[in-house]
Amino acid sequence: MESQLNFNIENSFDSRYSFCARQELDELPYSFTITDPTICGHPIVFASKGFLKVFGYSKDEVVGKNGRVFQGPKTDRKSVMEIREAIREERSMQINLLNYRKDGTPFWMLFHLSPVFSKEDGRVIHFVGVQVPISPPRRPRWSASGVVRNGANMCEEGDRVCGNTNIMFGSCRREVCSDTPVELSRVLGLLASESVLDDSSRGLGIEETCEASNLEKQKAEVAINKIFSVLTRHSELTGRFVCAERHSLPGAGILSSALNISLGRIKQSFVLTDPHLPDMPIVYASDAFLRLTGYAKDEVLERNCRFLSGADTDFSTLYQIKESIQTEQACTVRILNYRKDKSSFWNYLHISPVRNASGKVAYFVGVQIEEGCKNQDRNGLCPEMRHRSVVGAVKVAVRSLSMGAGPSRS
Amino acid sequence: MVTVKQVEDDNLVSKGAIPEQLKCPQFCFQDIRIPLYRFSSQSLLDDSPFEGHVCITEDEQSALDSLLLALWEDKMWKGVLRYDVTTSEIKVIFGKRKFIAQLNERLGMDYVPKPEPDKICGQGNLSEFQWTKHQEEFLFYVACGEMAISELIPSAAMPDGALLIIINEIPVEYGHVFLVPCGSDSLAQVLDTKSLEMVARFAVEINNCSFRLFYDCPTAGTSHRYFEACYFPSPLPVELTPVDTFFHEGQRGMRISAVTDFPIKTLLFESNKKFKRMVEVLVEICCQLQEKSIPYNLLISDSGKKIFLFLQMQNMANSGTLSAWECGGYFLFQSRSEFDQATEETMLNKLRDVSLDDEGFQVVKELCCSIADKFVA
């Protein structure tokens, strides 16, 4: 199971951009990550060398994790929510965000998020997140020359100074060491441990929002463009083209990133089928479903559920299911199903219609429980209740679909 | 993680629950055996930051979330609810605020459903008939526990100090429930720390960002004390509005902010640490608001990390007070034409009309600072 997940994560990147893209991305001097919203937990599938350096993690500690592990107690919840909203709406955004390095030190960065679309069907394949560390507000005693002296790589424009992250940190450290603790913490809170500063820096600490300068915003844009140029070029090699702008509306049967993420939190076996598509194909299959039936994800998506039936499956039960779907009613049946390896099992199946924001049936959810299976639900719910709990969670997740959001707040 | 006690263990539980101690008059819970969810002894409301809590992982549905959804969906399947709220259309109203509108033609005569718990834990006389009628609306109890991890007991009598979770048969959104604090002081007319702490903890433990809790202060002449909660399809507009922090307790302590540029005067309370103290401060503030006859509402969102306080105008001559979800920017419409014609401007006016004025807001902010200072000192 673990290895399957690791495979999914590697495959998510390699199958789209080829392995060679990794090397080319690593040569870019930026701190960024690529995440896959279609995998459970929306994990990081690629982290650049620059990112690992800035955050102080090794690659293995980061890949497979959700980006929120870099947030900490002082990360503004509202900013986190705005990122969540942007992911939900599958749009780009820039925000000043307080992140934490592995050693626990917080620092301000400009976070730029951009979705990567599939050229073919318009769905979101990945999100690219670029992190540009924000240099601290200029204080009178920091003469520009003083900063520049620390790094040849640094560029200076306007009233701000920025450059290669590591050098920037180095320069701050040197410039500020003689400041009072209050000012020290004000700079980035990087230097001393929190406990030392906790009281003395009251109200002046790292939680004071650091605003990114125009230069930093530009930097993020440049980084995003460079990254996209690598990604699009390599996607041409695999024949699975990606683009930075949505060229076509998401095709039928494609779930939004937000829905994928919400559904990924439900750990039981279930599938969503789309009644508006010919032959009502599966459009989402949970990891537990794949484990139960032995199929891989791409072997079940876009197929009708009937592949689960076999020689001894009762026709009257299949008819009952068909009828409940036609009348848009929920139903519970006991049906003999078959795994990929042809072994059979009794499936205690519950099917229910699920409605979107317009109040119309958008999907049917089918929840499978293998009968006689000893592993009791860890939450202590009986099979009926397990059915209900999945249906409830899916209903909540699907309810926001096609809400027809007006123009975004500008 | 949650442990599950088998049914045989029920007796252990009921020993702790002495019916005579339940001060819900004219009403005896002793025979009502429903599931009981007990919080772990690990109190995330003391000093521990949210992040360190063992039960909370964002990638997975929590046990409490599964339980609530399962029981709610089950009641729906059994026909306890008057209608399926997911058949009601919702939309975002055109404009930068992103107000949300729902068309609910079956809501009945009341714009906002009149909650039933009035009758249950209030002073009303409840006949045996009503008692059995209401029983099917009971979902489960929530109480504090002594175990290291939270646990679910499939069937138990009500322990003292529990929250009773009751389904709202005329739901405003999916999963709409009442949370009724039952126990020694359940008749108190004002918000108390223990109840607010319990529901805040409920929000933390359910750990679903769609889940929101509400409290509307009782209007003059009524006595009720309950919270409401449901799952909202998207964040409420107030949650997306910038804030201006005016009280700050150290780096990680309580923060009180004014929501800027929102049509109804609103404060935001947040705390990464010393959560319990923030609850105490908030309760003290609410008590004083009630004394000053300033109607208010609470909205708990972001898995308990944020508590919004909406401040309304006292004694409105013609219109009643708004519910917490309306203050947050979620409106219900009973007719198709109203729903179709809803504009941002009308919604803004609706909120502006009931909002506390600038002067009053300044007084409340000062009050918050002085109360917060008192607790921090």
Coordinates of N, CA, C and O in Angstrom, one line a residue, chain B residues 35-113:
Chain B
P35 N -26.0 6.8 21.1 CA -24.5 6.8 21.2 C -24.0 7.9 22.0 O -24.5 9.0 22.0
L36 N -22.8 7.7 22.6 CA -22.1 8.7 23.4 C -20.7 8.8 22.8 O -20.0 7.8 22.7
Y37 N -20.3 10.0 22.5 CA -19.0 10.3 22.0 C -18.3 11.0 23.2 O -18.7 12.1 23.6
R38 N -17.2 10.3 23.7 CA -16.5 11.0 24.8 C -15.1 11.5 24.3 O -14.3 10.8 23.8
F39 N -14.9 12.8 24.6 CA -13.6 13.4 24.2 C -12.5 12.7 25.1 O -12.8 12.2 26.2
S40 N -11.3 12.8 24.5 CA -10.2 12.3 25.3 C -9.9 13.2 26.5 O -10.4 14.4 26.5
S41 N -9.1 12.7 27.4 CA -8.8 13.6 28.6 C -7.9 14.7 28.2 O -7.7 15.7 28.8
Q42 N -7.2 14.4 27.1 CA -6.2 15.4 26.6 C -7.0 16.7 26.2 O -7.8 16.7 25.2
S43 N -6.8 17.7 26.9 CA -7.6 18.9 26.7 C -6.9 19.8 25.7 O -5.9 20.4 26.1
L44 N -7.4 20.0 24.6 CA -6.7 20.9 23.6 C -7.1 22.3 23.9 O -6.7 23.2 23.2
L45 N -7.9 22.5 24.9 CA -8.4 23.9 25.2 C -7.5 24.5 26.3 O -7.7 25.7 26.6
D46 N -6.6 23.8 26.9 CA -5.8 24.4 27.9 C -4.7 25.2 27.4 O -4.9 26.3 26.9
D47 N -3.6 24.6 27.3 CA -2.4 25.3 26.9 C -1.8 24.8 25.6 O -1.0 25.4 24.9
S48 N -2.3 23.6 25.2 CA -1.6 23.0 24.1 C -2.1 23.7 22.8 O -3.2 24.0 22.6
P49 N -1.2 23.9 21.9 CA -1.6 24.5 20.6 C -2.3 23.4 19.8 O -2.2 22.2 20.1
F50 N -3.1 23.9 18.9 CA -3.9 22.9 18.1 C -3.1 21.9 17.4 O -3.5 20.8 17.3
E51 N -2.0 22.3 17.0 CA -1.2 21.5 16.1 C -0.7 20.2 16.7 O -0.5 19.2 16.1
G52 N -0.6 20.3 18.0 CA 0.0 19.1 18.7 C -1.0 18.0 19.1 O -0.7 17.0 19.7
H53 N -2.2 18.2 18.7 CA -3.3 17.3 19.1 C -3.2 16.0 18.3 O -3.2 16.0 17.1
V54 N -3.1 14.9 19.1 CA -2.9 13.6 18.4 C -4.1 13.1 17.6 O -3.9 12.4 16.6
C55 N -5.3 13.6 17.9 CA -6.5 13.1 17.2 C -6.6 13.8 15.8 O -7.5 13.4 15.0
I56 N -5.9 14.8 15.6 CA -6.2 15.7 14.5 C -5.3 15.4 13.3 O -4.1 15.8 13.4
T57 N -5.8 14.8 12.3 CA -5.0 14.8 11.0 C -5.9 15.4 10.0 O -7.0 14.9 9.8
E58 N -5.4 16.3 9.2 CA -6.3 16.9 8.2 C -6.6 16.0 7.0 O -7.6 16.3 6.3
D59 N -5.8 15.0 6.8 CA -6.0 14.2 5.6 C -7.1 13.2 5.7 O -7.4 12.5 4.8
E60 N -7.6 13.1 6.9 CA -8.6 12.0 7.1 C -9.8 12.5 7.8 O -9.7 13.4 8.7
Q61 N -10.9 11.9 7.5 CA -12.1 12.3 8.1 C -12.0 11.9 9.6 O -11.6 10.8 9.9
S62 N -12.5 12.7 10.5 CA -12.4 12.4 11.9 C -13.5 11.5 12.3 O -14.5 11.4 11.6
A63 N -13.4 10.8 13.5 CA -14.4 9.9 13.9 C -15.7 10.6 14.2 O -16.8 10.1 14.0
L64 N -15.5 11.8 14.8 CA -16.7 12.6 15.2 C -17.5 13.0 13.9 O -18.7 13.0 13.9
D65 N -16.7 13.4 12.9 CA -17.3 13.8 11.6 C -18.1 12.6 11.0 O -19.2 12.8 10.6
S66 N -17.5 11.4 11.0 CA -18.1 10.2 10.5 C -19.4 10.0 11.2 O -20.4 9.6 10.6
L67 N -19.3 10.1 12.5 CA -20.5 9.8 13.4 C -21.6 10.7 13.1 O -22.8 10.3 12.9
L68 N -21.3 12.0 13.1 CA -22.4 13.0 12.9 C -23.0 12.8 11.5 O -24.3 12.7 11.3
L69 N -22.2 12.6 10.5 CA -22.7 12.5 9.1 C -23.5 11.2 9.0 O -24.6 11.2 8.4
A70 N -23.0 10.1 9.6 CA -23.7 8.8 9.5 C -25.1 8.9 10.2 O -26.1 8.5 9.6
L71 N -25.2 9.5 11.3 CA -26.4 9.5 12.1 C -27.4 10.5 11.4 O -28.6 10.2 11.3
W72 N -26.9 11.5 10.8 CA -27.7 12.5 10.2 C -28.3 11.9 8.9 O -29.5 12.0 8.6
E73 N -27.4 11.3 8.1 CA -27.9 10.7 6.8 C -28.9 9.6 7.1 O -29.8 9.4 6.4
D74 N -28.6 8.9 8.2 CA -29.5 7.8 8.6 C -30.9 8.3 8.9 O -31.9 7.7 8.5
K75 N -31.0 9.4 9.6 CA -32.3 10.0 9.9 C -33.0 10.5 8.6 O -34.2 10.4 8.5
M76 N -32.2 11.0 7.7 CA -32.8 11.4 6.5 C -33.4 10.3 5.7 O -34.5 10.3 5.2
W77 N -32.6 9.2 5.7 CA -33.0 8.0 5.0 C -34.3 7.4 5.7 O -35.1 6.8 5.0
K78 N -34.4 7.6 6.9 CA -35.6 7.1 7.7 C -36.8 8.1 7.6 O -37.8 7.9 8.3
G79 N -36.6 9.2 7.0 CA -37.7 10.1 6.8 C -38.0 11.1 8.0 O -39.1 11.6 8.1
V80 N -37.0 11.2 8.9 CA -37.2 12.1 10.0 C -37.3 13.6 9.6 O -38.0 14.4 10.1
L81 N -36.5 13.9 8.5 CA -36.4 15.3 8.1 C -37.6 15.6 7.2 O -38.1 14.7 6.5
R82 N -38.0 16.9 7.2 CA -39.1 17.2 6.4 C -38.8 17.3 4.9 O -39.7 17.2 4.1
Y83 N -37.5 17.5 4.6 CA -37.2 17.6 3.2 C -35.7 17.3 3.0 O -34.9 17.4 4.0
D84 N -35.3 17.1 1.8 CA -33.9 16.8 1.5 C -33.3 18.2 1.1 O -33.5 18.7 0.0
V85 N -32.5 18.8 2.0 CA -31.9 20.1 1.8 C -31.0 20.1 0.6 O -30.8 21.2 0.0
T86 N -30.4 19.0 0.2 CA -29.5 19.0 -0.9 C -30.3 19.2 -2.3 O -29.6 19.4 -3.3
T87 N -31.6 19.2 -2.2 CA -32.3 19.5 -3.5 C -32.5 21.0 -3.6 O -33.0 21.5 -4.6
S88 N -32.2 21.8 -2.6 CA -32.3 23.2 -2.6 C -31.2 23.8 -3.4 O -30.0 23.5 -3.1
E89 N -31.5 24.7 -4.3 CA -30.5 25.4 -5.1 C -29.7 26.4 -4.3 O -30.3 27.1 -3.5
I90 N -28.4 26.4 -4.5 CA -27.6 27.5 -3.9 C -26.8 28.2 -5.0 O -26.4 27.6 -6.0
K91 N -26.5 29.5 -4.7 CA -25.7 30.2 -5.7 C -24.9 31.3 -5.0 O -25.2 31.7 -3.9
V92 N -23.9 31.7 -5.7 CA -23.1 32.9 -5.2 C -23.7 34.1 -5.8 O -23.9 34.2 -7.0
I93 N -24.1 35.1 -5.0 CA -24.6 36.3 -5.5 C -23.6 37.2 -6.2 O -22.5 37.4 -5.7
F94 N -23.9 37.6 -7.4 CA -22.9 38.4 -8.2 C -22.4 39.6 -7.4 O -23.1 40.3 -6.9
G95 N -21.1 39.7 -7.4 CA -20.5 40.9 -6.7 C -19.2 40.4 -6.0 O -18.9 39.3 -6.0
K96 N -18.5 41.4 -5.4 CA -17.2 41.0 -4.8 C -17.3 40.4 -3.5 O -16.4 39.8 -3.0
R97 N -18.5 40.5 -2.8 CA -18.6 39.9 -1.5 C -18.8 38.4 -1.5 O -18.6 37.8 -0.5
K98 N -19.3 37.9 -2.6 CA -19.6 36.5 -2.7 C -20.6 36.0 -1.6 O -20.4 35.0 -1.0
F99 N -21.7 36.8 -1.4 CA -22.8 36.4 -0.6 C -23.4 35.1 -1.2 O -23.4 34.9 -2.4
I100 N -23.9 34.3 -0.3 CA -24.4 33.0 -0.8 C -25.9 33.0 -0.6 O -26.4 33.5 0.5
A101 N -26.7 32.6 -1.6 CA -28.1 32.5 -1.5 C -28.6 31.1 -1.7 O -28.1 30.3 -2.5
Q102 N -29.6 30.7 -0.9 CA -30.2 29.4 -1.1 C -31.7 29.6 -1.3 O -32.4 30.4 -0.6
L103 N -32.2 28.8 -2.3 CA -33.6 28.8 -2.5 C -34.2 27.6 -1.8 O -33.9 26.5 -2.1
N104 N -35.0 27.9 -0.8 CA -35.6 26.8 0.0 C -37.1 27.1 0.1 O -37.6 27.7 1.0
E105 N -37.8 26.5 -0.8 CA -39.3 26.8 -0.9 C -40.1 26.0 0.2 O -41.2 26.2 0.4
R106 N -39.4 25.1 0.8 CA -40.1 24.2 1.8 C -39.8 24.6 3.2 O -40.1 23.8 4.1
L107 N -39.2 25.7 3.4 CA -38.8 26.1 4.7 C -40.0 26.4 5.6 O -39.9 26.4 6.8
G108 N -41.1 26.6 5.0 CA -42.3 26.8 5.9 C -42.5 28.3 6.1 O -41.8 29.2 5.5
M109 N -43.3 28.6 7.0 CA -43.7 30.0 7.3 C -42.5 30.8 7.9 O -42.4 32.0 7.7
D110 N -41.8 30.2 8.7 CA -40.7 30.9 9.4 C -39.5 31.1 8.5 O -39.0 30.1 7.9
Y111 N -39.1 32.3 8.5 CA -37.9 32.5 7.7 C -36.7 31.7 8.2 O -36.0 31.0 7.5
V112 N -36.6 31.7 9.5 CA -35.6 30.9 10.1 C -36.3 29.9 11.0 O -37.2 30.3 11.7
P113 N -36.0 28.6 10.8 CA -36.8 27.6 11.6 C -36.8 27.8 13.1 O -35.7 28.2 13.6

